XYZ file of C-alpha atoms in Angstrom:
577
model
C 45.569 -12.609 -3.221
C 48.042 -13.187 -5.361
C 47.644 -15.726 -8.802
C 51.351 -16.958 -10.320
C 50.411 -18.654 -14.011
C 53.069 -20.803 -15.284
C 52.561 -20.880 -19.029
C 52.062 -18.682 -21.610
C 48.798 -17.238 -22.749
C 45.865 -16.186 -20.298
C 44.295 -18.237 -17.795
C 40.887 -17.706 -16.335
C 40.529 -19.115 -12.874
C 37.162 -18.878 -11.018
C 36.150 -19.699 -7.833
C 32.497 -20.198 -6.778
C 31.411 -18.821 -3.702
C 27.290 -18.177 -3.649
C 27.752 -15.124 -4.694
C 31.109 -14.133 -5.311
C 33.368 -15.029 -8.073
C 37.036 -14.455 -8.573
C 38.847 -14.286 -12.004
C 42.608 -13.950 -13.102
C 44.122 -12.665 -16.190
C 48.074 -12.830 -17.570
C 49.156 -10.520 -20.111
C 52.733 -10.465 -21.708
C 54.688 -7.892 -22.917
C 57.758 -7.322 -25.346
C 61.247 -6.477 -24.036
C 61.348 -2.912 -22.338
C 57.376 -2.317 -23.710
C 54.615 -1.696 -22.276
C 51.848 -0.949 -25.134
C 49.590 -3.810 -25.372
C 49.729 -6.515 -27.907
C 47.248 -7.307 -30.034
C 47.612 -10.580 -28.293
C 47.250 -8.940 -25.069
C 44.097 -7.283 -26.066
C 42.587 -10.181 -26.962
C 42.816 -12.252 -24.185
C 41.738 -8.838 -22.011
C 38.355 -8.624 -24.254
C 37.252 -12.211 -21.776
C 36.973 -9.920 -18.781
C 33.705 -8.675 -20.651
C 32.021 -12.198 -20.751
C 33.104 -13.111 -17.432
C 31.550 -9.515 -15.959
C 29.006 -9.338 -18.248
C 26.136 -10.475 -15.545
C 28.462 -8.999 -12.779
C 26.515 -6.907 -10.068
C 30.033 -4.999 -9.019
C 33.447 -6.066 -8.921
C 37.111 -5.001 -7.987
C 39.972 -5.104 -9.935
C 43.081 -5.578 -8.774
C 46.310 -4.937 -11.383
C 49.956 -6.981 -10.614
C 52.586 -5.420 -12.414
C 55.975 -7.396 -13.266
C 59.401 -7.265 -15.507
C 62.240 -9.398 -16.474
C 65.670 -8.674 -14.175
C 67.387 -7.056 -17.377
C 68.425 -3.155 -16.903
C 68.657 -1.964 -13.613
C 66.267 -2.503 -10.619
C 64.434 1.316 -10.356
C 64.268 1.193 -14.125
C 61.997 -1.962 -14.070
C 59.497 -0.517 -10.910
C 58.863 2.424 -13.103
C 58.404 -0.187 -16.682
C 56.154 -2.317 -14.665
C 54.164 0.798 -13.660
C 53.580 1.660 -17.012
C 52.444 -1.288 -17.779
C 49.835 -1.864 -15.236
C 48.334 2.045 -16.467
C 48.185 0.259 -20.121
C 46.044 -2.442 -18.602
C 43.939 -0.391 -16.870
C 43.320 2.502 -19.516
C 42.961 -0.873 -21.866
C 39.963 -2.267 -19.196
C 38.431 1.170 -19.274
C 37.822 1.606 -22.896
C 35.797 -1.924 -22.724
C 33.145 0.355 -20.579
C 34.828 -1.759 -17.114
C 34.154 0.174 -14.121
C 38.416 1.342 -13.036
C 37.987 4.085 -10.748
C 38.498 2.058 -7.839
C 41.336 -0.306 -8.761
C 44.510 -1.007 -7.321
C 47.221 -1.026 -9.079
C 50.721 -2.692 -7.377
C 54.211 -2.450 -9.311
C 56.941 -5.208 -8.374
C 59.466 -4.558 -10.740
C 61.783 -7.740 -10.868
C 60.303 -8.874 -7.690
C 58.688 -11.973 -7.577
C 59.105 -13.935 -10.518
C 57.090 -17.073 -11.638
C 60.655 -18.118 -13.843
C 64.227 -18.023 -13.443
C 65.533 -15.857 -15.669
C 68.202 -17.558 -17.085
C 66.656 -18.146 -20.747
C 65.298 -15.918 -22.888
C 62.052 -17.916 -22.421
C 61.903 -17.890 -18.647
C 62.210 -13.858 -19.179
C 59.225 -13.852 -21.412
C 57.302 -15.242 -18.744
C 57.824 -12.981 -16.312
C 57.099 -9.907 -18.194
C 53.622 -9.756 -17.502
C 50.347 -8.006 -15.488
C 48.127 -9.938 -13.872
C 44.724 -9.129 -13.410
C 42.839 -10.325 -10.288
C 39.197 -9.087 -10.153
C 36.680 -10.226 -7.600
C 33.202 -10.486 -8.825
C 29.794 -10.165 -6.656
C 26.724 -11.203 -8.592
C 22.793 -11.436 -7.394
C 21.874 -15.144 -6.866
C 18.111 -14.258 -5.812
C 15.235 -12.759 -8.072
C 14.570 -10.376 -4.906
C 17.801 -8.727 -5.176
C 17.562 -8.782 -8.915
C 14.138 -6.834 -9.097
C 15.273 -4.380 -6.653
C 18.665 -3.594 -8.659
C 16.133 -2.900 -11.778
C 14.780 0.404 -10.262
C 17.751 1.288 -8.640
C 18.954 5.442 -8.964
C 14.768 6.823 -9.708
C 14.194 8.232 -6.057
C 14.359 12.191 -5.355
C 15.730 14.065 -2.643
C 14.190 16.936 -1.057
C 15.519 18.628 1.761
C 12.835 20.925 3.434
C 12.209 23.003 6.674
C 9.763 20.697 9.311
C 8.375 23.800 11.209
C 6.979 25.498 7.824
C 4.711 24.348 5.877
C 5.980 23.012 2.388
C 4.582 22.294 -0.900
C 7.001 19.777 -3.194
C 6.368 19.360 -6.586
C 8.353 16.087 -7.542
C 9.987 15.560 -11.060
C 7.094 13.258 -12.789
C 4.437 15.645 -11.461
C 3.546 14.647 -7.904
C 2.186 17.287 -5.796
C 2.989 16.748 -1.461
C 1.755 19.508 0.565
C 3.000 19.198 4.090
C 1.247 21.138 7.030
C 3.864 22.899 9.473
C 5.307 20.311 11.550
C 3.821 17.279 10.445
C 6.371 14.705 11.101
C 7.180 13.131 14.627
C 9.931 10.476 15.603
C 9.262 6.688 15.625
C 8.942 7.043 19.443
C 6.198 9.937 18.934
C 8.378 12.461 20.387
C 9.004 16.191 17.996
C 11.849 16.124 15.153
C 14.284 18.914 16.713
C 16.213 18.284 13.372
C 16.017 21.805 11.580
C 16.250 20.046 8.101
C 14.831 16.440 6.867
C 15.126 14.671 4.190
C 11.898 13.648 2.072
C 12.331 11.131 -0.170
C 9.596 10.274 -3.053
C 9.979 8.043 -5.863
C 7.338 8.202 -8.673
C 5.792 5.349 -10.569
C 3.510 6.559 -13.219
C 3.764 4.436 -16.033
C 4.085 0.752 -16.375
C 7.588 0.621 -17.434
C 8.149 2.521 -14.005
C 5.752 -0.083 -12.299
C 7.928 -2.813 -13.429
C 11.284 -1.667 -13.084
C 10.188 -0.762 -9.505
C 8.901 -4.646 -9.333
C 5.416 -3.151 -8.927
C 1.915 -4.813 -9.521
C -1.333 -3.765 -9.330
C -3.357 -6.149 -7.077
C -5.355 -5.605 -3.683
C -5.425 -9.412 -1.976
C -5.228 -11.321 -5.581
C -7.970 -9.005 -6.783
C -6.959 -7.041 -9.811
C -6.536 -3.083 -10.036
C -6.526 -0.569 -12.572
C -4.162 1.851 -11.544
C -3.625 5.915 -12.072
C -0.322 5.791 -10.665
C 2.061 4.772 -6.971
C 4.345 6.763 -5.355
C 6.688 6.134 -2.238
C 7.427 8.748 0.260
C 9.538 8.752 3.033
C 11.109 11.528 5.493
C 14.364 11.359 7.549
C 16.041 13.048 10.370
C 18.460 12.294 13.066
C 19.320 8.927 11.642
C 15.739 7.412 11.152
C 12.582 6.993 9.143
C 9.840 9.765 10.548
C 5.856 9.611 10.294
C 3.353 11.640 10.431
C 2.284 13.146 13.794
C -1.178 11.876 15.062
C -4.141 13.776 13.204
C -2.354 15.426 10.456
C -2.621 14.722 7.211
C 0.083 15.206 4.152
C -1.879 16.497 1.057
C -0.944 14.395 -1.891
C -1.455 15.319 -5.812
C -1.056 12.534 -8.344
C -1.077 13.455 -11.772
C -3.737 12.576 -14.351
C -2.157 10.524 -17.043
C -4.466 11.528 -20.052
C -8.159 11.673 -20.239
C -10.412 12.569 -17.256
C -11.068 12.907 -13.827
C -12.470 9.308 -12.792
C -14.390 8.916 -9.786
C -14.212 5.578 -8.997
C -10.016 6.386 -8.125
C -9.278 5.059 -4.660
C -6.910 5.551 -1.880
C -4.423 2.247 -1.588
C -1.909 2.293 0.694
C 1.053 -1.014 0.470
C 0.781 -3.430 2.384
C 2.924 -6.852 2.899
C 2.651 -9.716 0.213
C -0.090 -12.144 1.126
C 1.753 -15.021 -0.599
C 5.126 -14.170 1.231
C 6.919 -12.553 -1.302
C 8.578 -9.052 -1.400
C 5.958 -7.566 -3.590
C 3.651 -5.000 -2.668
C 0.217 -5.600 -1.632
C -2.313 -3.016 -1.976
C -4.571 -2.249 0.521
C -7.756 -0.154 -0.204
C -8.327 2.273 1.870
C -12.160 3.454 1.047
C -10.989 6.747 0.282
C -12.198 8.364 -3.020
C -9.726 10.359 -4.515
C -10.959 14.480 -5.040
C -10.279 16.734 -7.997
C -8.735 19.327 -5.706
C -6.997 19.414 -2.365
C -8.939 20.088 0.853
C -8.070 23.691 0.446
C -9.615 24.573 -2.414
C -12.749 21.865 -2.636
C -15.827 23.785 -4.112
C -18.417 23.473 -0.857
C -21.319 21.457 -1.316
C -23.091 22.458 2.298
C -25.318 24.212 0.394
C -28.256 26.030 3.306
C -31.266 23.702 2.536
C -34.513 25.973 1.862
C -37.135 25.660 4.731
C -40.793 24.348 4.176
C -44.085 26.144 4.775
C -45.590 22.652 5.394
C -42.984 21.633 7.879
C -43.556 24.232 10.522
C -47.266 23.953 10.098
C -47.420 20.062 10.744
C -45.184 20.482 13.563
C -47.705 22.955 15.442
C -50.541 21.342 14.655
C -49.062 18.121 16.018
C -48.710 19.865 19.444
C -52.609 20.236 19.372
C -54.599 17.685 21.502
C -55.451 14.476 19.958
C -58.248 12.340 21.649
C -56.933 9.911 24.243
C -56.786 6.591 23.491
C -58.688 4.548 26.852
C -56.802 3.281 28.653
C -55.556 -1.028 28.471
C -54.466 -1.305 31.700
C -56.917 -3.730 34.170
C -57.439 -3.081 37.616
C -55.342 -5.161 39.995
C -56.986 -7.102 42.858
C -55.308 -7.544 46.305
C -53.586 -10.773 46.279
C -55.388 -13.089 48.548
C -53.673 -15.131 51.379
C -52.769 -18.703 51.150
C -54.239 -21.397 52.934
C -53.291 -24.254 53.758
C -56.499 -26.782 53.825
C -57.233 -24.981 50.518
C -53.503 -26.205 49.131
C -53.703 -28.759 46.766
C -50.904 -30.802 44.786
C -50.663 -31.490 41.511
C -49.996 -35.098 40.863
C -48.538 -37.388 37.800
C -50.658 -40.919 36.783
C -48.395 -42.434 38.323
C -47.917 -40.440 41.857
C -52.284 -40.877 41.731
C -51.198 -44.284 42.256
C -48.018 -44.292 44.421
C -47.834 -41.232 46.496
C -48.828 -41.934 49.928
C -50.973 -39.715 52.355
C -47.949 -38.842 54.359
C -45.557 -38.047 51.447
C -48.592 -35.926 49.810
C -49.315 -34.110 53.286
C -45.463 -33.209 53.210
C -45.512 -31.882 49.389
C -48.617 -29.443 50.509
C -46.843 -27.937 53.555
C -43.757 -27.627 51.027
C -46.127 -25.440 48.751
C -47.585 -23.765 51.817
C -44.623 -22.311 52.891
C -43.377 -21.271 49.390
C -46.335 -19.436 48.676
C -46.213 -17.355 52.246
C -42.835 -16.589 51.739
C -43.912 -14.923 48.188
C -46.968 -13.194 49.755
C -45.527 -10.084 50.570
C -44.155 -9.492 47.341
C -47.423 -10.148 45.456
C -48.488 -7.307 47.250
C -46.011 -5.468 46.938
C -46.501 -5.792 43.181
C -49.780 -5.273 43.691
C -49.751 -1.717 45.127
C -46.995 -0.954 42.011
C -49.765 -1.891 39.578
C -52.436 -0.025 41.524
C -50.446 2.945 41.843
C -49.568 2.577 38.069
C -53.814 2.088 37.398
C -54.415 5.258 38.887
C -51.813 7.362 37.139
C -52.556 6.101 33.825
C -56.644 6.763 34.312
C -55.686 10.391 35.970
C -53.959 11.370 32.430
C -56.878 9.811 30.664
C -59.340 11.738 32.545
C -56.648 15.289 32.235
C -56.360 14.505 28.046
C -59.990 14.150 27.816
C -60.968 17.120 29.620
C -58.244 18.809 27.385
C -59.489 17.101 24.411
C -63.242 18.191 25.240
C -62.302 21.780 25.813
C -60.169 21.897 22.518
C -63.064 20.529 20.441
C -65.333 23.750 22.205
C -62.866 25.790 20.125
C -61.243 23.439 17.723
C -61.139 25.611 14.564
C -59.952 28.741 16.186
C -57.014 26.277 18.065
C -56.241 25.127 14.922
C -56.098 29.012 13.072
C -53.657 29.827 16.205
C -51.507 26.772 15.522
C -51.442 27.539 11.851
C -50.819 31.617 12.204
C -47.586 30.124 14.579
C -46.439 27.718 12.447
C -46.310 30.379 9.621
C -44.980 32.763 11.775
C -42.174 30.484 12.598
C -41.412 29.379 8.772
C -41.006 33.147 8.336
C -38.420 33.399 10.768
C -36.679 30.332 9.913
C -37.142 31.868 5.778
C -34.840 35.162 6.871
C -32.574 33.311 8.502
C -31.797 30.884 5.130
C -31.752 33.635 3.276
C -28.707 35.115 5.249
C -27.176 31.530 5.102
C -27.064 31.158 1.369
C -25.894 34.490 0.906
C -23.046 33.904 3.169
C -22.643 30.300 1.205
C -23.153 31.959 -2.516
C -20.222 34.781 -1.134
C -18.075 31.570 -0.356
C -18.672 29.706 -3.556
C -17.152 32.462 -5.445
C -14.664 33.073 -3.061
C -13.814 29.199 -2.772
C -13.860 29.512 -7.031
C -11.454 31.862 -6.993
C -9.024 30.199 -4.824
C -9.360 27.241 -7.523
C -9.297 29.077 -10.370
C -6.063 31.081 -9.361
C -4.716 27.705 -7.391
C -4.165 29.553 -4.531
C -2.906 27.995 -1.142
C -1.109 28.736 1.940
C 2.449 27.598 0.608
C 2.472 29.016 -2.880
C 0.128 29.572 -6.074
C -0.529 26.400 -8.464
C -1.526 26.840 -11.490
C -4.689 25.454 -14.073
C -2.065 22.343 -14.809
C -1.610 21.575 -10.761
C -5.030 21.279 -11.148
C -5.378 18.198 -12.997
C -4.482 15.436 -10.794
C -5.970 13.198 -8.059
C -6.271 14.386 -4.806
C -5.710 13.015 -1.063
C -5.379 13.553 2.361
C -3.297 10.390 3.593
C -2.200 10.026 6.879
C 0.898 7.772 6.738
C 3.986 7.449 5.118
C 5.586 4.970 2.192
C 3.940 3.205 -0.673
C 0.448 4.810 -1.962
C -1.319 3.920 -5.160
C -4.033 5.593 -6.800
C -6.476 2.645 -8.269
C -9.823 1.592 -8.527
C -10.777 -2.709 -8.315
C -11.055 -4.253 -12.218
C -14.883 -6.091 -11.408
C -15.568 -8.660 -13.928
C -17.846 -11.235 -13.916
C -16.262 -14.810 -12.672
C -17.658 -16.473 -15.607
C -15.729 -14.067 -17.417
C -12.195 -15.164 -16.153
C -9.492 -18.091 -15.974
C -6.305 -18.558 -14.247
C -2.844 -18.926 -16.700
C -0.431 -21.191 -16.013
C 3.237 -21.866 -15.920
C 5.079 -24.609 -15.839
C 8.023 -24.175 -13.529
C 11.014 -26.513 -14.970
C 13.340 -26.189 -12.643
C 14.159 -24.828 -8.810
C 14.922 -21.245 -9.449
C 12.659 -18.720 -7.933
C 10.832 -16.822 -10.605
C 8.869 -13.650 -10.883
C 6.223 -13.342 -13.949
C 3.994 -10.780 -14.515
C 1.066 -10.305 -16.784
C 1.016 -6.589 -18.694
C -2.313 -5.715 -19.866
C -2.023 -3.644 -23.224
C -5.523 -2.354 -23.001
C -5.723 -0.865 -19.838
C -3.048 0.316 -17.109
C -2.995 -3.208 -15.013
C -0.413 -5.533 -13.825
C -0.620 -8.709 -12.069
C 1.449 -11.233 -10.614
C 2.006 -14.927 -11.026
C 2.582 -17.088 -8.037
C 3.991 -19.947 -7.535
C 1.507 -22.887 -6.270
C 3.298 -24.666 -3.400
C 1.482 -27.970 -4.202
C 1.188 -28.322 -8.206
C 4.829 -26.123 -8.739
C 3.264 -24.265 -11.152
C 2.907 -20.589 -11.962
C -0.697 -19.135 -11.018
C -1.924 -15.800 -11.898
C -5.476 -14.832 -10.469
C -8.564 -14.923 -12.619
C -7.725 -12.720 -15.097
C -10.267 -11.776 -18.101
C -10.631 -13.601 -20.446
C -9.506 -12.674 -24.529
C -7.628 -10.091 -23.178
C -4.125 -9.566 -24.930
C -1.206 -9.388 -22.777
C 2.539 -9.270 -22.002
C 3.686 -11.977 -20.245
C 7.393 -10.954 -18.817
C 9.250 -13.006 -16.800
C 13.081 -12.964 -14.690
C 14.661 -15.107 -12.795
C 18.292 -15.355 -11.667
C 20.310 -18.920 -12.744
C 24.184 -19.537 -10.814
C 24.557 -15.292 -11.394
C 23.235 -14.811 -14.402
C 19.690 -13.104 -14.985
C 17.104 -14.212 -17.724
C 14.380 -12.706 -19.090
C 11.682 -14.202 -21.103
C 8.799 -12.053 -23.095
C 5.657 -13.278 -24.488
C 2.401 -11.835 -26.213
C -0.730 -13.879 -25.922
C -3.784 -13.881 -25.479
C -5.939 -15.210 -21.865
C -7.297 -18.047 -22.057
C -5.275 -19.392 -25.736
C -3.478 -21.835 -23.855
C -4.346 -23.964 -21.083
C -0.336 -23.741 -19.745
C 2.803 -21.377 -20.758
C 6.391 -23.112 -20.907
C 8.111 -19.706 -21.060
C 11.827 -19.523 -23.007
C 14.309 -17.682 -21.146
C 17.321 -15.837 -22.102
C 20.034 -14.514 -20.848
C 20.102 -10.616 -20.327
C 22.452 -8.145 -18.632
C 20.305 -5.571 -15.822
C 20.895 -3.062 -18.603
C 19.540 -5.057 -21.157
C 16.765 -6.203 -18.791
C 15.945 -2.216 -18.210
C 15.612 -1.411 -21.550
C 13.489 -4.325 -22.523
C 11.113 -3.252 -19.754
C 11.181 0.956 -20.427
C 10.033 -0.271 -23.762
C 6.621 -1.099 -21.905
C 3.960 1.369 -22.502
């Protein structure tokens, strides 16, 4: 497009579009010049206000004389001039590589040029750049922590070990990864991906927190890892698992470290949501764990007690009573049971009826009350014939009780003995692999490659997908312990606000309530100092606002916002320790 300004001097003309804005600049230049004036310059400098929130923007240089001197003579002039403008907007830091620069000589005029004044005017440059700036927080956040991913390219069908720039360890089995559709990777090279989010300044350029379901975490770290072939995002292939190291940042191995894996936002949002996993995190990987199936040492006692419990104990007689042969129903004998008020109603007829009614039921169940019976008889009899077997045992066992019990003694010993030899073999085997298995950790020895003492000192997991993982335990503190903070919200624009605990490695997010339009963070504890920072995007231009406090020293926060370029935004938040 093409901008023609009339008067003299420079013009700014800017067109909203959601998220595109377009400006225009004039400069003029002397007869047969084409060095800037310090006029020029001036009016140039604007471009840095108007871009100064810009996500990215083209420029677009218009180059243009007077019709003095001859026509090929003014193309070239007006091509010199256009380089001045450009070298000019590169020395303000502007972004030139991909302009366009057009020369039109005397072409296109906005003047006659019949005055010395209408030739001013129509040796100038004008400068057309078209502006694209973030109009959601979303976008914002995610421009923050743009450029901090790694590329590794690696070999599927071997197995690989990747240590990644901020110490993360991946050890990848031999071809672990399978297509979205299941089926193998015939690619012969992938692409693995991992960014590495260690510290919070990381956390919140990345537009990280540390929460599982509104519950707050302590964290020891996140990473993100992806892998890529033939066009698309791989995972791992059913039952393998990708070794991951994350580095200890100061102090000890903790214990309580869990396995989180991220998960979508429960409020709707594009933040991560942490979901634990019940995996505690190891000092070493699977490789080189010290074993702890130590051979448990038999028991004299044990094999004793359990031969002397095959020794007969006296029967206990027996509960069952002897069935009696159902007898057969008859009918003058048939009786019927009667309310008050059928005593007084019922008539002979109507009662004779009821009793053949009963009659007939109870032939009809005759045969199987004896069926039963001869079940139960047959059940009698068993049960007395192993009375009458154990008792006879019993009776000849107490004839020779204490030489039965000096056999089942001398076997149970004899046993114990043989069970003895055979632990003795199994904790020599397991002492020879504890030192072997120390070794291996000592030296850092596995499959793909040695790691040293200092690979040593990091979390350990086997995880068994791909993308965001977080090492973190859950911050417990007693309810009566915590409160909410608040924010009051004064306008429309979508904010995000987290709270940075200095004390501990913790970050949690505020969310807006639907119903009050306030900010609400989760019960947080209370007395706790923190750093409350907060963005938000307004028509283009991002704000920032930055608070210490205290929880629980005010009942509400009415945050002050300033404006703030995404590099001015990034350094405020690698300033975070």
């Amino acid at each position: 497009m093409r901008f023609y300004l009339l008067f003299l001097g420079v013009l700014a003309n800017i067109v909203l579009n959601a998220q595109t804005q377009q400006f225009s600049y004039t400069v003029f230049f002397d007869t047969e010049q084409h060095v800037l004036t310090a006029e020029a310059r001036t009016q140039l400098n604007k471009a840095l206000d108007d871009l100064k929130y810009a996500d990215t923007y083209q420029i677009q240089i218009q180059a243009f004389t007077d019709n003095q001197g001859e026509n090929s003579y003014n193309y070239k002039l007006a091509q010199r001039r256009a380089v001045s403008v450009l070298d000019y907007l590169s020395t303000l830091g502007l972004q030139t590589k991909t302009s366009r620069l057009e020369s039109f000589g005397e072409d296109n005029p906005v003047s006659d040029n019949n005055s010395p004044e209408s030739r001013q005017k129509n040796r100038r440059v004008d400068v057309l750049i078209k502006a694209q700036f973030v109009n959601s927080i979303d976008a914002f956040v995610g421009k923050l922590g743009e450029g901090r991913t790694q590329h590794y390219t690696i070999d599927p069908t071997q197995a690989n070990r990747i240590f990644a720039q901020k110490g993360t360890l991946v050890l990848l089995p031999a071809n672990s990864f399978v297509l979205p559709n299941g089926q193998a990777v015939s690619a012969k090279e992938i692409t693995l991906s991992i960014e590495e989010d260690y510290s919070l300044s990381d956390m919140l350029l990345a537009g990280l927190t540390t929460s599982s379901s509104s519950k707050p975490l302590i964290t020891a770290g996140m990473v993100n890892i992806k892998a890529i072939a033939q066009g698309q995002e791989l995972k791992l292939a059913p039952g393998v698992e990708m070794g991951l190291g994350m580095p200890i940042q100061g102090g000890n191995f903790d214990k309580d470290m869990e396995l989180f894996l991220g998960g979508k936002d429960p409020h709707g949002g594009s933040r991560v949501n942490w979901q634990a996993t019940r995996r505690r995190a190891a000092p070493a990987p699977k490789e080189l764990r010290l074993p702890n199936n130590r051979p448990r040492q038999p028991r004299e006692y044990d094999f004793v007690n359990a031969q002397m419990a095959e020794l007969p104990k006296q029967p206990t007689l027996p509960k069952n009573a002897k069935p009696n042969y159902p007898r057969l129903p008859n009918r003058e004998k048939t009786t019927v049971g009667k309310t008050f008020l059928q005593e007084i109603f019922m008539s002979k007829a109507a009662e004779e009826v009821k009793k053949d009614e009963l009659y007939a039921e109870r032939m009809e169940n005759y045969p199987k009350r004896v069926a039963k019976y001869k079940k139960d008889s047959t059940e009698y009899v068993k049960v007395w014939q192993i009375y009458r077997k154990d008792s006879l045992a019993y009776a000849d066992f107490k004839r020779n009780a204490q030489q039965r019990y000096a056999e089942a003694r001398a076997e149970g010993l004899k046993k114990y003995q043989e069970a003895l030899q055979d632990y003795q073999v199994d904790l020599a085997q397991w002492e020879k692999d504890m030192v072997d298995r120390r070794e291996l950790y000592e030296k850092g020895y596995v499959s793909s490659g040695n790691l040293d003492q200092k690979a040593m000192n990091r979390y350990f997991f086997e995880v068994n997908s791909m993308g965001w993982i977080n090492c973190d335990k859950f911050w417990n503190v007693p309810e009566d312990k915590k409160t909410e903070m608040a924010f009051v919200d004064n306008d429309e624009t979508e904010e995000s606000i987290m709270l940075v605990f200095k004390s501990l490695p913790s970050i949690l997010p505020v969310v807006k309530n639907a119903d009050t339009k306030q900010y609400l963070s989760a019960p947080v504890p209370k007395g706790m100092e923190v750093k409350i920072i907060a963005i938000k995007v307004d028509q283009g231009r991002s704000m920032m606002a930055v608070k210490d406090t205290k929880v629980g020293e005010k009942a509400q926060y009415d945050l002050v916002y300033e404006p703030k370029t995404l590099k001015e935004i990034q350094a405020e938040l690698a300033k975070v320790n």
